mmCIF file of C-alpha atoms in Angstrom:
data_model
loop_
_atom_site.group_PDB
_atom_site.id
_atom_site.type_symbol
_atom_site.label_atom_id
_atom_site.label_comp_id
_atom_site.label_asym_id
_atom_site.label_seq_id
_atom_site.Cartn_x
_atom_site.Cartn_y
_atom_site.Cartn_z
ATOM 1 C CA MET A 871 -13.925 -0.045 30.747
ATOM 2 C CA GLU A 872 -10.040 0.154 29.493
ATOM 3 C CA SER A 873 -9.306 -3.212 30.989
ATOM 4 C CA LEU A 874 -12.420 -4.787 28.741
ATOM 5 C CA ALA A 875 -11.924 -3.167 25.393
ATOM 6 C CA ASP A 876 -9.349 -4.007 23.187
ATOM 7 C CA LYS A 877 -8.368 0.014 21.527
ATOM 8 C CA ASP A 878 -7.479 2.299 22.990
ATOM 9 C CA ASN A 879 -10.368 5.211 23.826
ATOM 10 C CA PRO A 880 -13.487 2.655 23.214
ATOM 11 C CA GLN A 881 -16.406 3.850 22.174
ATOM 12 C CA GLY A 882 -18.233 2.974 25.344
ATOM 13 C CA ILE A 883 -20.876 0.434 24.482
ATOM 14 C CA LEU A 884 -20.056 -3.444 25.546
ATOM 15 C CA ALA A 885 -22.072 -6.467 25.200
ATOM 16 C CA ILE A 886 -22.515 -9.739 26.859
ATOM 17 C CA VAL A 887 -24.049 -12.367 24.593
ATOM 18 C CA HIS A 888 -23.867 -16.425 24.297
ATOM 19 C CA GLN A 889 -21.743 -18.173 21.887
ATOM 20 C CA ARG A 890 -23.670 -20.267 19.512
ATOM 21 C CA TYR A 891 -21.827 -22.885 17.183
ATOM 22 C CA THR A 892 -24.215 -25.515 15.360
ATOM 23 C CA PRO A 893 -22.969 -28.536 15.811
ATOM 24 C CA ILE A 894 -22.297 -30.652 12.594
ATOM 25 C CA ASP A 895 -24.831 -33.357 13.991
ATOM 26 C CA GLU A 896 -27.399 -31.155 14.440
ATOM 27 C CA LEU A 897 -27.197 -30.076 10.741
ATOM 28 C CA LYS A 898 -27.873 -32.875 9.190
ATOM 29 C CA HIS A 899 -31.567 -32.521 10.345
ATOM 30 C CA ALA A 900 -31.969 -29.277 8.581
ATOM 31 C CA ALA A 901 -33.803 -31.087 5.663
ATOM 32 C CA ALA A 902 -36.780 -31.904 8.130
ATOM 33 C CA PRO A 903 -39.879 -29.309 7.304
ATOM 34 C CA GLY A 904 -39.840 -25.990 7.526
ATOM 35 C CA ALA A 905 -35.716 -26.109 8.993
ATOM 36 C CA GLN A 906 -32.963 -23.632 7.149
ATOM 37 C CA LYS A 907 -31.722 -24.990 4.427
ATOM 38 C CA ILE A 908 -28.269 -24.535 2.988
ATOM 39 C CA ARG A 909 -28.053 -23.570 -0.248
ATOM 40 C CA CYS A 910 -24.912 -21.673 -0.630
ATOM 41 C CA ALA A 911 -22.187 -21.863 1.789
ATOM 42 C CA ALA A 912 -17.822 -21.081 2.038
ATOM 43 C CA ALA A 913 -15.808 -23.486 4.159
ATOM 44 C CA LEU A 914 -12.388 -22.765 5.282
ATOM 45 C CA ILE A 915 -9.240 -25.265 6.264
ATOM 46 C CA SER A 916 -7.477 -24.092 9.392
ATOM 47 C CA PRO A 917 -7.659 -20.464 8.768
ATOM 48 C CA GLN A 918 -4.787 -18.796 10.029
ATOM 49 C CA ASP A 919 -6.051 -14.765 10.026
ATOM 50 C CA PRO A 920 -8.664 -13.854 12.364
ATOM 51 C CA GLY A 921 -9.096 -10.987 9.782
ATOM 52 C CA ASN A 922 -9.906 -13.312 7.083
ATOM 53 C CA VAL A 923 -12.131 -15.031 9.031
ATOM 54 C CA GLY A 924 -14.179 -11.747 9.888
ATOM 55 C CA THR A 925 -13.734 -10.345 6.627
ATOM 56 C CA ILE A 926 -15.309 -13.893 4.533
ATOM 57 C CA LEU A 927 -18.028 -13.396 7.024
ATOM 58 C CA ARG A 928 -18.988 -10.339 6.112
ATOM 59 C CA THR A 929 -19.045 -10.875 2.340
ATOM 60 C CA ILE A 930 -21.432 -14.123 3.041
ATOM 61 C CA ASP A 931 -23.923 -11.943 4.325
ATOM 62 C CA ALA A 932 -23.023 -9.603 1.598
ATOM 63 C CA VAL A 933 -23.844 -12.603 -0.911
ATOM 64 C CA GLY A 934 -27.094 -13.710 0.502
ATOM 65 C CA ALA A 935 -24.976 -17.348 1.147
ATOM 66 C CA ASP A 936 -26.099 -19.284 3.887
ATOM 67 C CA ALA A 937 -23.273 -20.704 6.332
ATOM 68 C CA LEU A 938 -19.765 -20.962 7.311
ATOM 69 C CA PHE A 939 -18.126 -23.826 8.350
ATOM 70 C CA LEU A 940 -14.730 -23.191 10.150
ATOM 71 C CA LEU A 941 -12.410 -27.043 9.488
ATOM 72 C CA ASP A 942 -9.743 -28.339 11.328
ATOM 73 C CA GLY A 943 -9.453 -25.268 13.757
ATOM 74 C CA GLY A 944 -7.352 -22.148 12.484
ATOM 75 C CA VAL A 945 -8.206 -19.171 14.872
ATOM 76 C CA GLU A 946 -10.558 -19.082 17.542
ATOM 77 C CA LEU A 947 -14.050 -18.128 16.266
ATOM 78 C CA PHE A 948 -14.368 -16.006 18.429
ATOM 79 C CA HIS A 949 -11.236 -13.984 18.581
ATOM 80 C CA PRO A 950 -11.690 -9.930 18.952
ATOM 81 C CA THR A 951 -10.356 -9.161 15.315
ATOM 82 C CA VAL A 952 -12.801 -11.762 14.142
ATOM 83 C CA VAL A 953 -16.200 -10.075 15.927
ATOM 84 C CA ARG A 954 -14.879 -6.432 14.837
ATOM 85 C CA SER A 955 -14.279 -7.450 11.715
ATOM 86 C CA SER A 956 -17.299 -9.749 10.594
ATOM 87 C CA MET A 957 -19.130 -6.553 11.098
ATOM 88 C CA GLY A 958 -21.526 -7.953 13.788
ATOM 89 C CA THR A 959 -22.779 -11.027 11.014
ATOM 90 C CA ILE A 960 -21.049 -13.474 13.549
ATOM 91 C CA PHE A 961 -24.197 -13.012 15.378
ATOM 92 C CA TRP A 962 -26.534 -14.120 12.670
ATOM 93 C CA LYS A 963 -24.463 -16.279 10.140
ATOM 94 C CA GLN A 964 -24.561 -19.944 11.385
ATOM 95 C CA ILE A 965 -21.503 -21.111 11.808
ATOM 96 C CA ILE A 966 -20.249 -24.553 11.955
ATOM 97 C CA GLN A 967 -17.406 -26.323 12.974
ATOM 98 C CA ALA A 968 -15.736 -29.316 12.211
ATOM 99 C CA SER A 969 -12.912 -31.150 10.966
ATOM 100 C CA PHE A 970 -12.523 -31.957 7.232
ATOM 101 C CA ASP A 971 -13.302 -35.785 7.408
ATOM 102 C CA GLU A 972 -17.087 -34.804 9.143
ATOM 103 C CA PHE A 973 -17.544 -32.300 6.468
ATOM 104 C CA VAL A 974 -17.177 -34.327 3.643
ATOM 105 C CA ARG A 975 -19.185 -37.002 4.991
ATOM 106 C CA TRP A 976 -21.926 -34.667 5.523
ATOM 107 C CA ALA A 977 -21.658 -33.018 2.315
ATOM 108 C CA ARG A 978 -22.195 -36.408 0.442
ATOM 109 C CA LYS A 979 -25.182 -37.111 2.045
ATOM 110 C CA GLY A 980 -26.373 -33.587 1.067
ATOM 111 C CA ASN A 981 -25.799 -34.161 -2.162
ATOM 112 C CA PHE A 982 -23.680 -30.621 -1.880
ATOM 113 C CA GLN A 983 -20.740 -30.039 -4.864
ATOM 114 C CA LEU A 984 -17.930 -28.900 -3.415
ATOM 115 C CA ILE A 985 -16.197 -26.279 -5.271
ATOM 116 C CA GLY A 986 -12.531 -26.466 -4.263
ATOM 117 C CA THR A 987 -10.007 -23.811 -5.409
ATOM 118 C CA SER A 988 -6.628 -24.318 -5.912
ATOM 119 C CA ALA A 989 -3.934 -22.055 -7.719
ATOM 120 C CA HIS A 990 -3.836 -25.711 -9.786
ATOM 121 C CA GLY A 991 -6.956 -25.957 -10.070
ATOM 122 C CA ASP A 992 -8.514 -27.092 -13.552
ATOM 123 C CA VAL A 993 -10.930 -25.067 -14.185
ATOM 124 C CA ASP A 994 -11.090 -21.347 -14.859
ATOM 125 C CA TYR A 995 -13.666 -20.513 -12.124
ATOM 126 C CA GLN A 996 -15.574 -18.373 -14.680
ATOM 127 C CA THR A 997 -16.337 -20.768 -16.835
ATOM 128 C CA LEU A 998 -17.634 -22.595 -13.677
ATOM 129 C CA VAL A 999 -21.625 -22.619 -13.195
ATOM 130 C CA PRO A 1000 -22.296 -24.206 -10.207
ATOM 131 C CA GLN A 1001 -24.753 -26.803 -9.003
ATOM 132 C CA THR A 1002 -26.982 -26.100 -6.173
ATOM 133 C CA PRO A 1003 -26.673 -26.997 -3.381
ATOM 134 C CA TRP A 1004 -22.902 -25.956 -3.295
ATOM 135 C CA ILE A 1005 -20.277 -25.422 -0.757
ATOM 136 C CA LEU A 1006 -16.897 -23.108 -1.630
ATOM 137 C CA VAL A 1007 -13.986 -24.860 0.256
ATOM 138 C CA LEU A 1008 -11.131 -22.748 0.822
ATOM 139 C CA GLY A 1009 -7.311 -24.290 1.970
ATOM 140 C CA SER A 1010 -5.124 -21.764 4.930
ATOM 141 C CA GLU A 1011 -3.417 -18.771 3.864
ATOM 142 C CA GLN A 1012 -0.160 -20.479 3.910
ATOM 143 C CA LYS A 1013 -0.642 -24.125 2.518
ATOM 144 C CA GLY A 1014 -3.837 -23.753 0.576
ATOM 145 C CA LEU A 1015 -5.851 -27.498 -0.186
ATOM 146 C CA SER A 1016 -3.719 -30.427 0.418
ATOM 147 C CA THR A 1017 -4.005 -33.057 -2.976
ATOM 148 C CA VAL A 1018 -6.318 -35.567 -0.447
ATOM 149 C CA GLN A 1019 -8.574 -31.787 0.305
ATOM 150 C CA SER A 1020 -8.920 -30.959 -3.634
ATOM 151 C CA ASN A 1021 -9.393 -34.409 -4.368
ATOM 152 C CA ALA A 1022 -12.079 -34.335 -2.103
ATOM 153 C CA CYS A 1023 -13.752 -31.927 -3.679
ATOM 154 C CA ASP A 1024 -15.761 -32.769 -6.697
ATOM 155 C CA VAL A 1025 -14.237 -29.540 -8.997
ATOM 156 C CA ALA A 1026 -11.095 -27.654 -8.359
ATOM 157 C CA VAL A 1027 -11.481 -24.086 -9.785
ATOM 158 C CA SER A 1028 -8.240 -21.702 -10.410
ATOM 159 C CA LEU A 1029 -8.451 -17.391 -10.025
ATOM 160 C CA PRO A 1030 -6.184 -16.118 -12.834
ATOM 161 C CA MET A 1031 -2.995 -14.669 -11.332
ATOM 162 C CA LYS A 1032 -0.654 -12.550 -14.155
ATOM 163 C CA GLY A 1033 1.627 -10.773 -12.205
ATOM 164 C CA ARG A 1034 4.365 -12.074 -10.199
ATOM 165 C CA VAL A 1035 2.474 -13.290 -7.096
ATOM 166 C CA SER A 1036 1.778 -16.856 -6.924
ATOM 167 C CA SER A 1037 -1.673 -16.330 -4.945
ATOM 168 C CA LEU A 1038 -4.728 -13.611 -3.486
ATOM 169 C CA ASN A 1039 -5.146 -12.672 -0.308
ATOM 170 C CA LEU A 1040 -7.666 -15.325 1.515
ATOM 171 C CA ALA A 1041 -10.649 -13.197 1.713
ATOM 172 C CA VAL A 1042 -10.268 -11.385 -1.480
ATOM 173 C CA ALA A 1043 -9.987 -14.955 -3.361
ATOM 174 C CA ALA A 1044 -13.267 -15.946 -1.429
ATOM 175 C CA GLY A 1045 -14.742 -12.375 -2.299
ATOM 176 C CA VAL A 1046 -14.479 -12.872 -6.018
ATOM 177 C CA LEU A 1047 -15.834 -16.463 -6.075
ATOM 178 C CA LEU A 1048 -18.495 -15.761 -3.544
ATOM 179 C CA TYR A 1049 -19.646 -13.250 -6.358
ATOM 180 C CA GLN A 1050 -18.916 -14.744 -8.683
ATOM 181 C CA TYR A 1051 -20.885 -17.667 -7.712
ATOM 182 C CA CYS A 1052 -23.710 -16.107 -5.728
ATOM 183 C CA VAL A 1053 -24.666 -12.474 -7.305
ATOM 184 C CA GLY A 1054 -27.474 -13.251 -9.321
ATOM 185 C CA GLN A 1055 -28.097 -16.581 -8.562
ATOM 186 C CA VAL A 1056 -29.276 -17.240 -5.029
ATOM 187 C CA ASP A 1057 -32.284 -15.135 -6.142
ATOM 188 C CA GLU A 1058 -34.050 -17.518 -7.937
ATOM 189 C CA LEU A 1059 -33.676 -20.470 -5.522
ATOM 190 C CA PRO A 1060 -36.304 -21.480 -3.061
ATOM 191 C CA ASN A 1061 -35.176 -21.397 0.026
ATOM 192 C CA GLY A 1062 -36.389 -24.007 2.976
ATOM 193 C CA MET B 1161 17.237 -8.751 14.236
ATOM 194 C CA GLU B 1162 15.325 -8.770 16.940
ATOM 195 C CA SER B 1163 15.044 -4.901 17.310
ATOM 196 C CA LEU B 1164 14.259 -4.540 14.233
ATOM 197 C CA ALA B 1165 11.826 -7.480 12.676
ATOM 198 C CA ASP B 1166 8.176 -6.219 13.618
ATOM 199 C CA LYS B 1167 7.256 -9.905 14.747
ATOM 200 C CA ASP B 1168 8.537 -12.337 17.089
ATOM 201 C CA ASN B 1169 10.766 -14.829 15.903
ATOM 202 C CA PRO B 1170 12.248 -13.258 12.993
ATOM 203 C CA GLN B 1171 13.019 -15.399 9.760
ATOM 204 C CA GLY B 1172 16.605 -13.977 9.766
ATOM 205 C CA ILE B 1173 16.187 -11.903 6.814
ATOM 206 C CA LEU B 1174 17.193 -8.315 6.097
ATOM 207 C CA ALA B 1175 16.425 -5.703 3.311
ATOM 208 C CA ILE B 1176 17.484 -2.206 2.414
ATOM 209 C CA VAL B 1177 15.494 -0.606 0.047
ATOM 210 C CA HIS B 1178 15.236 2.649 -1.597
ATOM 211 C CA GLN B 1179 11.382 3.996 -0.919
ATOM 212 C CA ARG B 1180 9.956 4.485 -4.253
ATOM 213 C CA TYR B 1181 7.557 7.160 -5.598
ATOM 214 C CA THR B 1182 6.222 8.195 -8.792
ATOM 215 C CA PRO B 1183 5.170 12.104 -8.693
ATOM 216 C CA ILE B 1184 2.194 12.732 -10.780
ATOM 217 C CA ASP B 1185 4.029 15.516 -12.945
ATOM 218 C CA GLU B 1186 6.072 12.546 -13.788
ATOM 219 C CA LEU B 1187 3.665 10.660 -14.845
ATOM 220 C CA LYS B 1188 2.094 13.179 -17.374
ATOM 221 C CA HIS B 1189 4.931 12.206 -19.416
ATOM 222 C CA ALA B 1190 3.960 8.895 -20.109
ATOM 223 C CA ALA B 1191 2.325 9.113 -22.831
ATOM 224 C CA ALA B 1192 6.373 9.646 -24.675
ATOM 225 C CA PRO B 1193 7.303 6.803 -26.826
ATOM 226 C CA GLY B 1194 8.742 3.713 -25.217
ATOM 227 C CA ALA B 1195 7.092 5.026 -21.430
ATOM 228 C CA GLN B 1196 4.842 2.563 -19.716
ATOM 229 C CA LYS B 1197 1.501 3.909 -20.061
ATOM 230 C CA ILE B 1198 -1.574 3.131 -17.225
ATOM 231 C CA ARG B 1199 -4.083 0.919 -19.187
ATOM 232 C CA CYS B 1200 -6.266 0.109 -15.694
ATOM 233 C CA ALA B 1201 -5.353 0.829 -12.522
ATOM 234 C CA ALA B 1202 -6.838 1.774 -8.768
ATOM 235 C CA ALA B 1203 -7.300 4.935 -6.641
ATOM 236 C CA LEU B 1204 -7.721 4.764 -3.244
ATOM 237 C CA ILE B 1205 -8.821 8.161 -1.265
ATOM 238 C CA SER B 1206 -7.401 8.483 2.304
ATOM 239 C CA PRO B 1207 -7.279 4.551 3.536
ATOM 240 C CA GLN B 1208 -6.726 3.923 6.962
ATOM 241 C CA ASP B 1209 -5.926 -0.317 6.854
ATOM 242 C CA PRO B 1210 -2.410 -0.739 5.948
ATOM 243 C CA GLY B 1211 -3.751 -4.250 5.380
ATOM 244 C CA ASN B 1212 -5.960 -2.822 3.004
ATOM 245 C CA VAL B 1213 -3.697 -1.004 0.899
ATOM 246 C CA GLY B 1214 -1.188 -4.052 0.957
ATOM 247 C CA THR B 1215 -3.880 -6.403 -0.248
ATOM 248 C CA ILE B 1216 -4.977 -4.098 -3.162
ATOM 249 C CA LEU B 1217 -1.837 -3.907 -4.385
ATOM 250 C CA ARG B 1218 -1.300 -7.606 -3.875
ATOM 251 C CA THR B 1219 -4.558 -7.759 -6.163
ATOM 252 C CA ILE B 1220 -3.391 -5.024 -8.593
ATOM 253 C CA ASP B 1221 -0.413 -7.482 -9.462
ATOM 254 C CA ALA B 1222 -2.753 -10.622 -9.373
ATOM 255 C CA VAL B 1223 -5.449 -8.717 -12.394
ATOM 256 C CA GLY B 1224 -2.250 -7.404 -14.144
ATOM 257 C CA ALA B 1225 -3.334 -4.286 -13.343
ATOM 258 C CA ASP B 1226 -0.666 -1.227 -14.108
ATOM 259 C CA ALA B 1227 -1.015 1.245 -10.843
ATOM 260 C CA LEU B 1228 -2.061 1.884 -7.962
ATOM 261 C CA PHE B 1229 -3.323 6.080 -6.949
ATOM 262 C CA LEU B 1230 -2.920 6.973 -3.265
ATOM 263 C CA LEU B 1231 -4.848 10.444 -3.005
ATOM 264 C CA ASP B 1232 -5.437 12.771 -0.105
ATOM 265 C CA GLY B 1233 -2.875 10.656 2.516
ATOM 266 C CA GLY B 1234 -4.055 8.157 4.552
ATOM 267 C CA VAL B 1235 -1.849 5.274 6.080
ATOM 268 C CA GLU B 1236 1.741 5.302 5.422
ATOM 269 C CA LEU B 1237 2.892 3.736 2.051
ATOM 270 C CA PHE B 1238 5.597 1.900 3.426
ATOM 271 C CA HIS B 1239 4.055 0.803 7.187
ATOM 272 C CA PRO B 1240 5.177 -2.676 7.850
ATOM 273 C CA THR B 1241 1.930 -3.846 7.038
ATOM 274 C CA VAL B 1242 1.373 -2.801 3.601
ATOM 275 C CA VAL B 1243 4.882 -4.069 2.955
ATOM 276 C CA ARG B 1244 3.937 -7.393 4.416
ATOM 277 C CA SER B 1245 0.292 -7.670 2.789
ATOM 278 C CA SER B 1246 2.086 -6.380 -0.434
ATOM 279 C CA MET B 1247 3.844 -9.672 -0.802
ATOM 280 C CA GLY B 1248 6.566 -7.268 -2.309
ATOM 281 C CA THR B 1249 4.568 -6.250 -5.312
ATOM 282 C CA ILE B 1250 5.376 -2.557 -3.049
ATOM 283 C CA PHE B 1251 8.544 -2.551 -5.055
ATOM 284 C CA TRP B 1252 7.833 -3.195 -8.355
ATOM 285 C CA LYS B 1253 4.026 -1.820 -8.825
ATOM 286 C CA GLN B 1254 4.065 1.676 -9.921
ATOM 287 C CA ILE B 1255 2.663 3.857 -7.169
ATOM 288 C CA ILE B 1256 1.147 7.674 -7.185
ATOM 289 C CA GLN B 1257 0.658 9.897 -4.776
ATOM 290 C CA ALA B 1258 -1.324 12.787 -5.213
ATOM 291 C CA SER B 1259 -4.157 15.416 -4.060
ATOM 292 C CA PHE B 1260 -7.497 13.722 -5.331
ATOM 293 C CA ASP B 1261 -7.858 17.260 -7.048
ATOM 294 C CA GLU B 1262 -4.371 16.323 -9.013
ATOM 295 C CA PHE B 1263 -5.364 12.999 -10.016
ATOM 296 C CA VAL B 1264 -8.552 14.223 -11.374
ATOM 297 C CA ARG B 1265 -6.747 17.065 -13.855
ATOM 298 C CA TRP B 1266 -4.234 14.121 -14.490
ATOM 299 C CA ALA B 1267 -6.709 12.145 -15.541
ATOM 300 C CA ARG B 1268 -8.932 14.306 -17.773
ATOM 301 C CA LYS B 1269 -6.277 15.107 -19.860
ATOM 302 C CA GLY B 1270 -5.366 11.290 -20.272
ATOM 303 C CA ASN B 1271 -8.772 10.449 -21.138
ATOM 304 C CA PHE B 1272 -9.280 7.780 -18.193
ATOM 305 C CA GLN B 1273 -12.568 6.568 -17.106
ATOM 306 C CA LEU B 1274 -13.227 7.221 -13.809
ATOM 307 C CA ILE B 1275 -15.559 4.084 -12.446
ATOM 308 C CA GLY B 1276 -16.094 5.489 -8.498
ATOM 309 C CA THR B 1277 -17.490 2.551 -6.282
ATOM 310 C CA SER B 1278 -20.365 3.335 -4.014
ATOM 311 C CA ALA B 1279 -23.203 1.866 -2.071
ATOM 312 C CA HIS B 1280 -25.460 4.283 -3.570
ATOM 313 C CA GLY B 1281 -23.956 3.873 -6.925
ATOM 314 C CA ASP B 1282 -26.232 3.584 -9.617
ATOM 315 C CA VAL B 1283 -24.684 1.245 -12.036
ATOM 316 C CA ASP B 1284 -24.771 -2.395 -11.442
ATOM 317 C CA TYR B 1285 -20.992 -3.714 -11.523
ATOM 318 C CA GLN B 1286 -21.945 -6.471 -13.732
ATOM 319 C CA THR B 1287 -23.257 -3.893 -16.104
ATOM 320 C CA LEU B 1288 -20.338 -2.037 -16.292
ATOM 321 C CA VAL B 1289 -17.811 -2.696 -19.464
ATOM 322 C CA PRO B 1290 -14.881 -0.202 -18.673
ATOM 323 C CA GLN B 1291 -13.522 1.551 -21.125
ATOM 324 C CA THR B 1292 -9.525 1.505 -21.263
ATOM 325 C CA PRO B 1293 -7.929 3.577 -20.389
ATOM 326 C CA TRP B 1294 -9.747 3.632 -16.671
ATOM 327 C CA ILE B 1295 -9.382 3.505 -13.208
ATOM 328 C CA LEU B 1296 -11.263 2.362 -10.478
ATOM 329 C CA VAL B 1297 -11.743 5.009 -7.448
ATOM 330 C CA LEU B 1298 -12.690 3.985 -3.943
ATOM 331 C CA GLY B 1299 -13.530 5.802 -1.095
ATOM 332 C CA SER B 1300 -11.863 5.186 2.528
ATOM 333 C CA GLU B 1301 -13.102 2.355 4.729
ATOM 334 C CA GLN B 1302 -15.048 4.941 7.074
ATOM 335 C CA LYS B 1303 -16.645 7.219 4.643
ATOM 336 C CA GLY B 1304 -16.406 6.218 1.628
ATOM 337 C CA LEU B 1305 -16.959 8.591 -1.561
ATOM 338 C CA SER B 1306 -18.156 11.996 -0.885
ATOM 339 C CA THR B 1307 -20.746 13.281 -3.242
ATOM 340 C CA VAL B 1308 -18.314 15.965 -4.782
ATOM 341 C CA GLN B 1309 -16.135 13.070 -5.202
ATOM 342 C CA SER B 1310 -18.526 10.485 -7.002
ATOM 343 C CA ASN B 1311 -19.595 13.651 -9.237
ATOM 344 C CA ALA B 1312 -16.266 14.201 -10.694
ATOM 345 C CA CYS B 1313 -16.093 10.102 -11.527
ATOM 346 C CA ASP B 1314 -17.811 9.303 -14.981
ATOM 347 C CA VAL B 1315 -19.901 6.879 -13.772
ATOM 348 C CA ALA B 1316 -20.564 5.470 -9.972
ATOM 349 C CA VAL B 1317 -20.760 1.034 -9.536
ATOM 350 C CA SER B 1318 -22.111 -0.395 -7.119
ATOM 351 C CA LEU B 1319 -22.118 -3.864 -5.639
ATOM 352 C CA PRO B 1320 -25.437 -5.721 -5.030
ATOM 353 C CA MET B 1321 -24.985 -5.974 -0.534
ATOM 354 C CA LYS B 1322 -28.090 -8.812 -0.121
ATOM 355 C CA GLY B 1323 -27.547 -9.069 3.555
ATOM 356 C CA ARG B 1324 -27.618 -6.721 6.807
ATOM 357 C CA VAL B 1325 -24.270 -5.289 6.268
ATOM 358 C CA SER B 1326 -24.078 -2.429 4.021
ATOM 359 C CA SER B 1327 -20.549 -2.399 2.454
ATOM 360 C CA LEU B 1328 -17.796 -4.911 2.012
ATOM 361 C CA ASN B 1329 -14.598 -4.738 3.462
ATOM 362 C CA LEU B 1330 -12.460 -2.176 1.297
ATOM 363 C CA ALA B 1331 -10.126 -4.681 -0.246
ATOM 364 C CA VAL B 1332 -12.475 -7.227 -1.066
ATOM 365 C CA ALA B 1333 -14.545 -4.961 -2.880
ATOM 366 C CA ALA B 1334 -11.365 -3.795 -4.469
ATOM 367 C CA GLY B 1335 -10.690 -7.402 -5.711
ATOM 368 C CA VAL B 1336 -14.390 -8.434 -7.184
ATOM 369 C CA LEU B 1337 -14.029 -5.671 -9.210
ATOM 370 C CA LEU B 1338 -10.555 -5.471 -10.559
ATOM 371 C CA TYR B 1339 -11.077 -9.369 -11.369
ATOM 372 C CA GLN B 1340 -14.638 -8.070 -12.869
ATOM 373 C CA TYR B 1341 -13.221 -5.207 -15.004
ATOM 374 C CA CYS B 1342 -9.224 -6.382 -15.470
ATOM 375 C CA VAL B 1343 -9.912 -10.464 -16.248
ATOM 376 C CA GLY B 1344 -10.009 -11.205 -19.986
ATOM 377 C CA GLN B 1345 -10.030 -7.379 -21.269
ATOM 378 C CA VAL B 1346 -6.330 -6.616 -20.198
ATOM 379 C CA ASP B 1347 -4.547 -9.257 -22.625
ATOM 380 C CA GLU B 1348 -6.329 -8.048 -25.632
ATOM 381 C CA LEU B 1349 -5.452 -4.189 -25.091
ATOM 382 C CA PRO B 1350 -1.951 -3.251 -26.139
ATOM 383 C CA ASN B 1351 0.534 -2.220 -23.931
ATOM 384 C CA GLY B 1352 2.821 0.762 -24.180
#
């Protein structure tokens, strides 16, 4: 138990689970009758901090969003810190790994509104009313979105930064935006 | 350098700084002419995760809030993870350490509205319009606010949780609420 547990004084519970991934190609068929549709989701490009990925999964569950896209690599999805900070959501929320280019092609076919986030975004986050279905696209902690990635989005929103620091923590930015766009909006949408 | 740096491959920069604390007794005199007034702030009760404390300091800077209260202990303020995740804000934002009881007495004298946060809060966070000056009060990651602490607040707000998880990460909850209550409101207030 000590050798398998990541922490000192483990609580004495172990579970063996299947790692579940959804290939983006299978997702193409989600428009079929009865399939789970994605109404709103978040996409992370090469995230570097496993705590951020798990925390964002936890927030996705809280706001009732449908999926997380992990694009162009970044942290290992089943890193112990991702699993722990996701509070178990990693086992029931849909998680799709793909390249950024595959993701954009898939999203275009499904008429998703891609909402980029950037310190230089030209739209204040409070003024945007997303068009369902939509996906919030967040760059990595260090680099944010590149110009190419930002241009691939339909709109780029920014969060006001009133102090000396130029950006928010990635999971905080995702949380503020997901609550802004999901709460009060998702319930009214047809599911599936 | 290797022995002083917390990380492998340190970037080669060191700084020696004074640890700055503001005792809550000195803060009592902040109403004097010219003194920096606190219009809005956050208070954390016994936070356990240094990453959360630093991340909340970073958010406090971003939204233009004035101070962070650390109540009833919790993580060491100058823990390396707090310093790093605060992105330097730890060196310029006002940070006050006190007991919860001292804090409540001080806040009452200054007519602060204390906004508690709880999964069982009776006010939806979106319906509250805070009365300046106000302080957002957040319990610890594991325990949240106790009944006594919640009753000491003027109002208790809750964030909708639409999934299976019962709470948000502390720094995400603080971020959603600070953006909700600060952005678009603080600029119009007189400073000092």
